[in-house]
PDB file of C-alpha atoms in Angstrom:
ATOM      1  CA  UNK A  38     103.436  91.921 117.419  1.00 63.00           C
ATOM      2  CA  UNK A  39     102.265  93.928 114.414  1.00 77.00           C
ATOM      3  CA  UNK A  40     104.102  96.939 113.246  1.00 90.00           C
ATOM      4  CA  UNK A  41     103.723  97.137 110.073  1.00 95.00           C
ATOM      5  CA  UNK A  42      99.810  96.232 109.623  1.00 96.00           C
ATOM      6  CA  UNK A  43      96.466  96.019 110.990  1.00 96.00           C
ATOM      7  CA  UNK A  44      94.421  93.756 111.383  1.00 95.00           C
ATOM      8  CA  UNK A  45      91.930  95.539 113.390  1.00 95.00           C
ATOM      9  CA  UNK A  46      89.178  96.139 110.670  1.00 95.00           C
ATOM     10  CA  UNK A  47      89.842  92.744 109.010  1.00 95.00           C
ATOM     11  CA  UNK A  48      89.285  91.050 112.221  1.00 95.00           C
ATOM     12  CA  UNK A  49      85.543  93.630 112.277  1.00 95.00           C
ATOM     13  CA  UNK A  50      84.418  92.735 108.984  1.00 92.00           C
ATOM     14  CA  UNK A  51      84.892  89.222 109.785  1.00 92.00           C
ATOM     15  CA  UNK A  52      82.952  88.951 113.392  1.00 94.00           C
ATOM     16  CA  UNK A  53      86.509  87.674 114.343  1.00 91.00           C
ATOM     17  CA  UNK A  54      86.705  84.434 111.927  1.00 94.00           C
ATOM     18  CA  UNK A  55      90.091  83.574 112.429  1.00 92.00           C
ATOM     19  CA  UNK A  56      89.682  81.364 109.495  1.00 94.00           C
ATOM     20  CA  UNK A  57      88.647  84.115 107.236  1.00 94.00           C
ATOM     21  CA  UNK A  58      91.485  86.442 108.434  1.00 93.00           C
ATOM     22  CA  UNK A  59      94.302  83.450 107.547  1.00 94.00           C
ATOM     23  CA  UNK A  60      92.637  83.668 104.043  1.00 94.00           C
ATOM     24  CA  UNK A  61      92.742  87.828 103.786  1.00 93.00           C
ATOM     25  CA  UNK A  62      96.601  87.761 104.975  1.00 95.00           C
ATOM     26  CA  UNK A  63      97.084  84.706 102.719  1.00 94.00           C
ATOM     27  CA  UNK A  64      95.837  86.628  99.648  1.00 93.00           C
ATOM     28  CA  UNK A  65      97.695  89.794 100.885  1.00 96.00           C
ATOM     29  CA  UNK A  66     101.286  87.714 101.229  1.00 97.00           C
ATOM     30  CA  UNK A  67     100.554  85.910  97.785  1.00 96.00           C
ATOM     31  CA  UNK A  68      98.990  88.644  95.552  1.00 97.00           C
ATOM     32  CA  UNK A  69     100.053  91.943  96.625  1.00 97.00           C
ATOM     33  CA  UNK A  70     104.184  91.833  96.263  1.00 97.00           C
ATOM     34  CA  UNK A  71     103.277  90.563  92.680  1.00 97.00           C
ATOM     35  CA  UNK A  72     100.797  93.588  92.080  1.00 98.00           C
ATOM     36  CA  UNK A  73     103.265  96.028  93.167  1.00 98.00           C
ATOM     37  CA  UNK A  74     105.579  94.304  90.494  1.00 98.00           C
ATOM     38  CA  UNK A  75     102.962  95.710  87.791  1.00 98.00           C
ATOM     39  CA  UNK A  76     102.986  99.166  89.458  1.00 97.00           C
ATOM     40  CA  UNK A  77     106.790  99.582  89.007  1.00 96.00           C
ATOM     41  CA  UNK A  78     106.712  98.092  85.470  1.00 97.00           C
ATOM     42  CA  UNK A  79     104.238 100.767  84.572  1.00 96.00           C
ATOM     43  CA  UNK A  80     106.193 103.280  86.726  1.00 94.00           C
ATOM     44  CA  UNK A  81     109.531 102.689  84.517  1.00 94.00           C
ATOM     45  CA  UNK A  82     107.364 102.402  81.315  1.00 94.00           C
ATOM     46  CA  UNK A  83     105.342 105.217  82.018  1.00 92.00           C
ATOM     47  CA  UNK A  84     102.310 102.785  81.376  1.00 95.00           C
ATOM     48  CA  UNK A  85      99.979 104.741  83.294  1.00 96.00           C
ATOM     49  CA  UNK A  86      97.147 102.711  82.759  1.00 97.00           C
ATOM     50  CA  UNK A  87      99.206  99.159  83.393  1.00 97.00           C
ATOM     51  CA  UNK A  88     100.393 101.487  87.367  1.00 97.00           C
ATOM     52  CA  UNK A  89      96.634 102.444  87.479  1.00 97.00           C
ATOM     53  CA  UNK A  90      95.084  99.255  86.654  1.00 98.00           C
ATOM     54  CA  UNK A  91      97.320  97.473  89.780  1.00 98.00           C
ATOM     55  CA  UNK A  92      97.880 100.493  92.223  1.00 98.00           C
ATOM     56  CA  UNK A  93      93.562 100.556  92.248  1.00 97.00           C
ATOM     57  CA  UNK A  94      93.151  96.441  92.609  1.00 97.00           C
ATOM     58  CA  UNK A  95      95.546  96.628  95.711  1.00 97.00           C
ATOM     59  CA  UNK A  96      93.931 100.141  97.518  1.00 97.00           C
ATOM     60  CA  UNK A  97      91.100  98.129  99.661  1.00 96.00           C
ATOM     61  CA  UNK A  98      93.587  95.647 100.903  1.00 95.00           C
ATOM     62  CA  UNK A  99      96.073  98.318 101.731  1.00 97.00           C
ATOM     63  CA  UNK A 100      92.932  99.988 103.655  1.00 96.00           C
ATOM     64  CA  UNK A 101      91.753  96.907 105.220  1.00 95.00           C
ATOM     65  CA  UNK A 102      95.253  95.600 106.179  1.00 96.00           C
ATOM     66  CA  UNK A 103      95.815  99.146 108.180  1.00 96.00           C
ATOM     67  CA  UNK A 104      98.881 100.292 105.553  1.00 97.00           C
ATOM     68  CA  UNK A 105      97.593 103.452 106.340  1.00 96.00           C
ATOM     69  CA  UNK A 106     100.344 105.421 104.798  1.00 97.00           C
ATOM     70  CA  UNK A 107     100.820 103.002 102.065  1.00 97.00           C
ATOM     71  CA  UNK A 108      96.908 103.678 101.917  1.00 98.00           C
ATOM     72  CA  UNK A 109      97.272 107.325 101.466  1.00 97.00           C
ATOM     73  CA  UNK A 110     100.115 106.915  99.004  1.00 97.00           C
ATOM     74  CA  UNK A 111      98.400 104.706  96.441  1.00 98.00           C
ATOM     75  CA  UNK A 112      96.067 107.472  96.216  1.00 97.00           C
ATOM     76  CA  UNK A 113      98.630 109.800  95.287  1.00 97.00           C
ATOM     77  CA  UNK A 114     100.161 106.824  92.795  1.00 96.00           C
ATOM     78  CA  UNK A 115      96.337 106.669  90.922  1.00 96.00           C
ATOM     79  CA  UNK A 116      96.520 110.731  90.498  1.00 96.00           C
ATOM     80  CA  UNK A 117      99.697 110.628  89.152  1.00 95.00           C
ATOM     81  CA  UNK A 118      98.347 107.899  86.376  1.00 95.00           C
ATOM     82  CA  UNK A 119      95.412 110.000  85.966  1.00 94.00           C
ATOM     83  CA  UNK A 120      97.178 113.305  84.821  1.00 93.00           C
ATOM     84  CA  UNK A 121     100.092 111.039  83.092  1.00 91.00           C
ATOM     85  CA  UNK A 122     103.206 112.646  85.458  1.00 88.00           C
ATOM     86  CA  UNK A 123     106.578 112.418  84.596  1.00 88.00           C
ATOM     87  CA  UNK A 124     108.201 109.167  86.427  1.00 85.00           C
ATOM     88  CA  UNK A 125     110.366 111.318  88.979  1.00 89.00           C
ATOM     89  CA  UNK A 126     107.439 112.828  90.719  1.00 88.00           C
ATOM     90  CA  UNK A 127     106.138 109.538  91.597  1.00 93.00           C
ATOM     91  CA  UNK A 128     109.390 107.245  91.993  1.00 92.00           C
ATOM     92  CA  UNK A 129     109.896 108.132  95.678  1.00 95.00           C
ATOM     93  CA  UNK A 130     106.119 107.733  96.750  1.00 96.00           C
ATOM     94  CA  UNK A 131     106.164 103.987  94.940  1.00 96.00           C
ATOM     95  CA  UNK A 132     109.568 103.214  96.923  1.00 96.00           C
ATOM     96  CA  UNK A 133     107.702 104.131 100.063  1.00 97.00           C
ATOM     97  CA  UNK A 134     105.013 101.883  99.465  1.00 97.00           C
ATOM     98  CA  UNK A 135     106.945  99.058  97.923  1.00 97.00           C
ATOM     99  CA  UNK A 136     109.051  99.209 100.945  1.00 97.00           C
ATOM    100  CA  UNK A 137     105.657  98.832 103.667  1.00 97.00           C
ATOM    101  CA  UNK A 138     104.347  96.334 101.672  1.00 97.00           C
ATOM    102  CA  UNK A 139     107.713  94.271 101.788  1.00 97.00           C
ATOM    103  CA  UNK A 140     107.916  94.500 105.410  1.00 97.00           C
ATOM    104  CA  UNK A 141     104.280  94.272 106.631  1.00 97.00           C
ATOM    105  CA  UNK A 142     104.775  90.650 104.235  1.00 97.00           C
ATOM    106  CA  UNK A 143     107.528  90.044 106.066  1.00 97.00           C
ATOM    107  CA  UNK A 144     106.182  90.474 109.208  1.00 96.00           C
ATOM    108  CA  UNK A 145     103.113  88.452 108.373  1.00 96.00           C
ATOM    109  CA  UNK A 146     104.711  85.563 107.472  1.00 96.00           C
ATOM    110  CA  UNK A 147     106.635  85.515 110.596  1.00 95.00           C
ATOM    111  CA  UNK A 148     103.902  86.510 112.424  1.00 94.00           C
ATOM    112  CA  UNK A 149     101.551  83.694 111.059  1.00 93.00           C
ATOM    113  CA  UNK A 150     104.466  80.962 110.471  1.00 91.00           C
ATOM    114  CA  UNK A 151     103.413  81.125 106.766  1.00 88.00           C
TER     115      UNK A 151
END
């Protein structure tokens, strides 16, 4: 049972292609935990641009996967690039999402035997 995603709009924008879903999931276990790698090497570096670059490829599939907080949080992660913050004001927000992302792999890959 998912409780740490949603696969309720991928499921819509697929007319319920179960085939199609197994590839959105499959992308999200593969890409995403990598992507967030990027965010936290331009979190430490204070390479805004290398954070922004990543934090905006993985928004939709936070959206679409229903990582609503997560969701919500990348925003906040792309305003802090834009304005160049100091590293503590984001650190805790990043942890937050790195730590949804983590589990809602997790329970994906348990989920879908992958």
């Amino acid at each position: 049972m998912a409780l740490h995603y949603n696969l309720a709009k991928v499921y819509a924008l697929s007319d319920n292609d179960s085939e199609f879903v197994l590839q959105i999931i499959g992308l999200f276990v593969c890409e995403v935990p990598d992507d967030i790698k990027f965010i936290r090497q331009g979190v430490e570096e204070k390479n805004h641009q290398l954070a922004y670059s990543y934090a905006h490829k993985i928004k939709p599939t936070l959206d679409l996967l229903g990582l609503n907080v997560a969701y919500e949080e990348i925003l906040q992660v792309e305003a802090w690039t834009k304005r160049e913050g100091k590293r503590k004001e984001i650190k805790e927000i990043f942890k937050s999402i790195e730590d949804q992302v983590d589990k809602a792999v997790k329970e994906i890959k348990k989920d879908f035997s992958l």
